[in-house]
Amino acid sequence: MNHVEPQKVLIADDDPINRQVLAELLKPEYTVLLAKNGEQALERAARHAPDLILLDVMMPDLDGYEVLRRLRADPQLEQISVIFISGLARPEDEAIGLKLGASDYITKPFNATVVMARVALHLQLVRQRRILERLAHVDGLTELANRRRFDEMYAQEWQRAQRNGWPLSLALLDIDAFKQYNDYYGHPAGDRALRAIARTTAAGLRRPADLAARYGGEELVLLMPDTDGVQARHLVDDVCAAIAALEMPHAASQVSPVLTVSVGGATLGGYGPESAAELFEAADEHLYRAKQDGRNRVVW
Ligand code: GH3
Ligand code: MG
Ligand code: MG
Ligand code: MG
């Protein structure tokens, strides 16, 4: 990771001179986006996902305060850092801006050096926050979402499915005879195989909302929102076939000469499980049955 993309800063100000001066200042170091009113600021924010917005307070129609309120109310945009840059220089104005959730407040006329320093500081904080989010939500070995992330997304998708009457499918995938694999080929080889299976599983997902996570050990879980049992079953069959096609030799297995997985699946449809925990248990029971029935198979 030697090459780092320049961070994106959106400048929203109704005064063309201010926009220009700020843009000239920031362009050498950052990717600069411009908006000349509040509406445009929201539209550019949604489209380009800037790392930071330099937001004028006094603008016709949507003022800066209102823009920030709307950003914070939108799950896609609520994380974007905002620095107010305003002619309103009373301490009360600054306090209002910070209370609304701005990271900082700069008064006009601004000093170029101070603007640059504060922008750099807040962009550094954005980078650090992203690193922490990654550590909190991504499994280090497989690079899949971790258990914590899965739990969050599962709760969220369960609610969404209930609310909208959508199906929701879940599949638990467990590597067959993996203890023997480790014993025979060694733990580092086991790690590599687990990574390959994780990569292949993630590559099999079809929609942006589908999630593959490492549930624990050598167990992965697939969360497929708005996906019925038939569709989910197809996806899972393809994933299993892709894993078998890796042809990772497993000489110590009674199941198959290559590494395989067993899968237990369950779907929330027009009837059935009353809670997220119940749906998960159903998938887990099906996984148990897949193992009992001889492994290298899917039970739904
Ligand atoms: P089964 O077909 O019944 O699933 O047999 P199994 O041996 O795969 O099942 P079991 O749950 O008894 O063992 C899981 C093994 O997975 C034991 C553990 O050493 C291994 N394992 C779990 N996490 C990791 C990991 O991160 N790396 C490696 N190399 N092995 C792991
Ligand atoms: Mg203005
Ligand atoms: Mg297991
Ligand atoms: Mg296993």
Coordinates of C-alpha atoms and ligand atoms in Angstrom, one line a residue:
M1 CA 0.0 0.0 0.0
N2 CA 2.5 2.6 -1.1
H3 CA 0.2 4.4 -3.4
V4 CA -2.4 6.3 -1.4
E5 CA -5.4 8.0 -3.1
P6 CA -5.7 11.7 -2.4
Q7 CA -8.5 12.4 0.0
K8 CA -11.6 14.1 -1.3
V9 CA -12.7 17.5 0.0
L10 CA -16.1 19.1 -1.0
I11 CA -16.2 22.9 -0.8
A12 CA -19.8 24.2 -0.4
D13 CA -20.1 28.0 -0.5
D14 CA -22.4 30.3 -2.3
D15 CA -19.7 32.9 -2.9
P16 CA -17.7 32.1 -6.0
I17 CA -14.6 34.0 -4.8
N18 CA -14.5 31.9 -1.6
R19 CA -15.0 28.7 -3.6
Q20 CA -12.1 29.6 -5.8
V21 CA -9.7 30.7 -3.1
L22 CA -10.3 27.5 -1.1
A23 CA -10.1 25.3 -4.2
E24 CA -6.7 26.8 -5.2
L25 CA -5.5 26.3 -1.7
L26 CA -6.6 22.6 -1.4
K27 CA -6.0 21.4 -5.0
P28 CA -2.3 20.7 -4.7
E29 CA -3.0 18.1 -2.0
Y30 CA -6.5 16.9 -2.3
T31 CA -9.2 16.0 -4.9
V32 CA -11.5 19.1 -4.7
L33 CA -15.2 19.0 -5.4
L34 CA -17.4 22.2 -5.5
A35 CA -21.0 23.0 -4.6
K36 CA -22.6 26.5 -4.9
N37 CA -25.5 25.8 -2.6
G38 CA -26.9 23.5 0.0
E39 CA -28.8 21.2 -2.4
Q40 CA -25.7 20.8 -4.6
A41 CA -23.7 20.0 -1.5
L42 CA -26.0 17.1 -0.5
E43 CA -26.1 15.8 -4.1
R44 CA -22.3 15.9 -4.5
A45 CA -21.9 14.3 -1.0
A46 CA -24.1 11.4 -2.0
R47 CA -22.5 11.0 -5.4
H48 CA -18.8 11.4 -4.5
A49 CA -18.6 10.4 -0.8
P50 CA -16.1 13.1 0.1
D51 CA -13.9 12.6 3.2
L52 CA -14.5 16.1 4.4
I53 CA -16.9 19.0 3.6
L54 CA -15.9 22.6 4.1
L55 CA -19.4 24.0 4.6
D56 CA -20.4 27.7 4.5
V57 CA -23.2 28.5 7.0
M58 CA -24.9 31.4 5.3
M59 CA -26.3 30.2 1.9
P60 CA -29.7 31.0 0.3
D61 CA -32.3 28.2 0.6
L62 CA -30.6 25.4 2.5
D63 CA -28.1 26.9 4.9
G64 CA -25.1 25.1 6.2
Y65 CA -26.7 24.1 9.5
E66 CA -29.6 22.4 7.6
V67 CA -27.2 20.7 5.2
L68 CA -25.4 19.2 8.2
R69 CA -28.7 18.1 9.8
R70 CA -29.6 16.3 6.6
L71 CA -26.2 14.7 6.3
R72 CA -26.5 13.3 9.9
A73 CA -30.0 12.0 9.2
D74 CA -28.8 9.9 6.2
P75 CA -27.2 6.6 7.1
Q76 CA -25.0 6.8 3.9
L77 CA -23.8 10.3 4.7
E78 CA -23.8 10.6 8.5
Q79 CA -20.1 9.7 8.9
I80 CA -18.8 12.5 6.6
S81 CA -16.7 15.0 8.5
V82 CA -17.7 18.7 8.3
I83 CA -15.9 21.9 9.0
F84 CA -18.0 25.0 9.0
I85 CA -16.4 28.0 7.5
S86 CA -18.5 31.1 8.2
G87 CA -18.8 34.8 8.5
L88 CA -20.8 34.3 11.7
A89 CA -18.1 34.8 14.2
R90 CA -19.9 34.9 17.6
P91 CA -19.0 32.2 20.1
E92 CA -22.7 31.2 20.1
D93 CA -22.6 30.5 16.3
E94 CA -19.5 28.4 16.7
A95 CA -21.2 26.5 19.6
I96 CA -24.3 25.8 17.5
G97 CA -22.1 24.4 14.6
L98 CA -20.2 22.1 16.9
K99 CA -23.3 20.9 18.7
L100 CA -24.8 20.0 15.3
G101 CA -21.9 17.6 14.9
A102 CA -19.3 19.6 12.9
S103 CA -15.7 18.7 13.6
D104 CA -14.5 22.3 13.6
Y105 CA -15.5 25.9 12.9
I106 CA -13.5 28.4 11.0
T107 CA -14.4 32.1 10.9
K108 CA -14.2 34.3 7.8
P109 CA -12.0 36.1 6.8
F110 CA -10.0 32.9 7.1
N111 CA -6.2 32.5 7.2
A112 CA -5.0 30.1 4.5
T113 CA -2.4 28.4 6.7
V114 CA -4.9 27.7 9.4
V115 CA -7.4 26.3 7.0
M116 CA -4.8 24.0 5.6
A117 CA -3.7 22.9 9.0
R118 CA -7.2 22.1 10.2
V119 CA -8.2 20.4 7.0
A120 CA -5.0 18.2 7.3
L121 CA -5.8 17.4 11.0
H122 CA -9.4 16.4 10.3
L123 CA -8.5 14.3 7.3
Q124 CA -5.9 12.5 9.4
L125 CA -8.6 11.7 11.9
V126 CA -10.8 10.4 9.1
R127 CA -8.0 8.0 8.1
Q128 CA -7.5 6.8 11.6
R129 CA -11.3 6.3 12.1
R130 CA -11.3 4.2 8.9
I131 CA -8.5 2.0 10.2
L132 CA -10.3 1.4 13.5
E133 CA -13.5 0.6 11.7
R134 CA -11.6 -1.9 9.6
L135 CA -10.0 -3.5 12.6
A136 CA -13.4 -3.7 14.3
H137 CA -15.2 -5.3 11.4
V138 CA -12.9 -7.3 9.3
D139 CA -11.4 -10.6 10.1
G140 CA -7.6 -10.5 9.8
L141 CA -6.9 -13.9 8.4
T142 CA -9.6 -14.2 5.8
E143 CA -10.3 -10.5 5.1
L144 CA -14.0 -11.4 5.3
A145 CA -16.4 -9.5 7.6
N146 CA -16.0 -10.7 11.2
R147 CA -18.5 -12.1 13.6
R148 CA -19.2 -8.7 15.1
R149 CA -20.0 -7.3 11.7
F150 CA -22.2 -10.2 10.8
D151 CA -24.2 -9.9 14.1
E152 CA -24.8 -6.2 13.3
M153 CA -25.8 -6.8 9.7
Y154 CA -28.0 -9.8 10.6
A155 CA -30.0 -7.9 13.2
Q156 CA -30.4 -5.0 10.7
E157 CA -31.4 -7.3 7.8
W158 CA -33.8 -9.3 9.9
Q159 CA -35.6 -6.1 10.8
R160 CA -35.7 -5.0 7.3
A161 CA -37.0 -8.3 6.1
Q162 CA -39.8 -8.3 8.7
R163 CA -40.7 -4.7 7.9
N164 CA -40.9 -5.2 4.2
G165 CA -42.2 -8.8 4.1
W166 CA -39.0 -9.8 2.2
P167 CA -37.4 -13.2 2.3
L168 CA -34.0 -13.5 4.0
S169 CA -31.7 -16.5 3.6
L170 CA -28.8 -17.6 5.7
A171 CA -26.2 -20.3 5.1
L172 CA -23.6 -21.7 7.5
L173 CA -20.6 -23.3 5.8
D174 CA -18.2 -25.5 7.6
I175 CA -15.0 -27.1 6.1
D176 CA -15.1 -30.9 6.1
A177 CA -12.4 -32.8 8.1
F178 CA -10.4 -29.7 8.6
K179 CA -8.8 -30.9 11.8
Q180 CA -7.3 -33.8 9.8
Y181 CA -6.2 -31.3 7.1
N182 CA -4.3 -29.3 9.8
D183 CA -2.8 -32.5 11.3
Y184 CA -1.7 -33.7 7.9
Y185 CA -0.6 -30.6 6.1
G186 CA 0.2 -28.3 9.0
H187 CA -1.5 -25.3 10.4
P188 CA 0.0 -22.7 8.0
A189 CA -1.3 -24.8 5.1
G190 CA -4.7 -24.9 6.9
D191 CA -4.7 -21.1 7.1
R192 CA -4.0 -20.8 3.4
A193 CA -6.8 -23.2 2.5
L194 CA -9.2 -21.3 4.8
R195 CA -8.2 -18.1 3.0
A196 CA -8.8 -19.6 -0.4
I197 CA -12.2 -20.9 0.6
A198 CA -13.1 -17.5 2.1
R199 CA -12.1 -15.8 -1.1
T200 CA -14.0 -18.2 -3.3
T201 CA -17.1 -17.9 -1.1
A202 CA -17.0 -14.1 -1.2
A203 CA -16.5 -14.2 -5.0
G204 CA -19.8 -16.2 -5.3
L205 CA -21.9 -13.4 -3.8
R206 CA -24.3 -11.8 -6.3
R207 CA -25.7 -8.6 -4.8
P208 CA -24.1 -5.7 -3.0
A209 CA -26.3 -6.5 0.1
D210 CA -25.1 -10.1 0.3
L211 CA -22.5 -10.6 3.1
A212 CA -19.9 -13.4 3.7
A213 CA -18.5 -13.4 7.1
R214 CA -16.1 -15.6 9.2
Y215 CA -18.4 -16.8 12.0
G216 CA -15.6 -18.5 13.9
G217 CA -12.8 -21.0 13.4
E218 CA -13.4 -22.6 10.0
E219 CA -17.0 -21.7 9.8
L220 CA -18.3 -19.1 7.4
V221 CA -21.8 -17.6 7.2
L222 CA -23.6 -16.1 4.2
L223 CA -26.3 -13.6 4.7
M224 CA -28.5 -13.0 1.6
P225 CA -31.2 -10.3 2.1
D226 CA -34.3 -10.3 -0.2
T227 CA -33.3 -13.8 -1.4
D228 CA -35.6 -16.7 -1.3
G229 CA -34.7 -20.3 -0.7
V230 CA -34.4 -21.3 -4.3
Q231 CA -32.2 -18.4 -5.3
A232 CA -30.0 -18.9 -2.2
R233 CA -29.7 -22.6 -2.8
H234 CA -28.4 -21.8 -6.3
L235 CA -25.9 -19.4 -5.0
V236 CA -24.7 -21.9 -2.4
D237 CA -24.5 -24.8 -4.9
D238 CA -22.3 -22.6 -7.1
V239 CA -20.0 -21.7 -4.2
C240 CA -19.6 -25.3 -3.2
A241 CA -18.8 -26.2 -6.8
A242 CA -16.3 -23.4 -7.0
I243 CA -14.6 -24.6 -3.8
A244 CA -14.4 -28.2 -5.0
A245 CA -13.0 -26.8 -8.3
L246 CA -10.1 -25.4 -6.4
E247 CA -9.0 -29.0 -6.1
M248 CA -7.0 -28.5 -2.9
P249 CA -5.8 -32.0 -2.1
H250 CA -6.9 -33.6 1.2
A251 CA -5.2 -36.9 1.4
A252 CA -6.2 -37.5 5.0
S253 CA -9.9 -37.1 4.4
Q254 CA -12.5 -39.9 4.4
V255 CA -15.0 -37.5 2.7
S256 CA -13.3 -36.6 -0.6
P257 CA -9.8 -36.4 -2.1
V258 CA -10.1 -32.6 -2.2
L259 CA -11.2 -30.1 0.4
T260 CA -15.0 -29.7 0.6
V261 CA -17.5 -28.0 2.7
S262 CA -20.9 -28.8 4.3
V263 CA -23.6 -26.2 4.3
G264 CA -26.8 -25.7 6.4
G265 CA -29.2 -23.2 5.1
A266 CA -32.5 -21.6 6.1
T267 CA -34.8 -19.0 4.7
L268 CA -37.3 -16.7 6.3
G269 CA -40.2 -16.7 3.9
G270 CA -44.0 -16.3 4.1
Y271 CA -44.0 -18.5 7.3
G272 CA -41.5 -20.0 9.6
P273 CA -38.9 -18.7 12.2
E274 CA -40.2 -16.1 14.6
S275 CA -36.8 -14.6 15.5
A276 CA -33.4 -14.1 14.0
A277 CA -32.0 -16.6 16.6
E278 CA -34.6 -19.2 15.4
L279 CA -33.6 -18.8 11.8
F280 CA -29.9 -19.1 12.7
E281 CA -30.7 -22.3 14.8
A282 CA -32.5 -23.8 11.8
A283 CA -29.4 -23.2 9.6
D284 CA -27.2 -24.7 12.3
E285 CA -29.4 -27.8 12.6
H286 CA -29.3 -28.3 8.9
L287 CA -25.5 -28.0 9.0
Y288 CA -25.4 -30.7 11.6
R289 CA -27.6 -32.9 9.4
A290 CA -25.3 -32.3 6.4
K291 CA -22.4 -33.5 8.5
Q292 CA -24.4 -36.5 9.8
D293 CA -25.5 -37.4 6.3
G294 CA -21.9 -37.7 5.1
R295 CA -20.6 -34.2 4.6
N296 CA -19.8 -32.4 1.2
R297 CA -23.5 -31.5 0.8
V298 CA -26.1 -28.8 1.4
V299 CA -29.1 -29.2 3.6
W300 CA -31.8 -26.5 3.4
Ligands
GH3_1 P1 -16.1 -31.8 10.4 O1 -16.1 -32.4 9.0 O2 -17.0 -32.5 11.3 O3 -16.4 -30.3 10.3 O4 -14.6 -32.0 11.0 P2 -13.6 -30.9 11.3 O5 -12.3 -31.5 11.7 O6 -13.6 -29.8 10.3 O7 -14.4 -30.2 12.6 P3 -14.0 -29.6 14.0 O8 -15.0 -28.5 14.3 O9 -13.8 -30.7 14.9 O10 -12.6 -29.0 13.7 C1 -12.4 -27.7 13.2 C2 -10.9 -27.6 13.0 O11 -10.7 -26.3 12.3 C3 -10.2 -27.5 14.3 C4 -9.3 -26.3 14.2 O12 -7.9 -26.6 14.4 C5 -9.4 -25.9 12.7 N1 -9.4 -24.4 12.6 C6 -10.3 -23.5 13.1 N2 -9.8 -22.3 12.9 C7 -8.7 -22.4 12.2 C8 -7.8 -21.4 11.6 O13 -8.0 -20.2 11.7 N3 -6.7 -21.9 10.9 C9 -6.5 -23.3 10.8 N4 -5.4 -23.7 10.1 N5 -7.3 -24.2 11.4 C10 -8.4 -23.7 12.0
MG2 MG -22.4 32.3 2.2
MG3 MG -16.4 -26.4 12.7
MG4 MG -15.3 -28.6 10.0

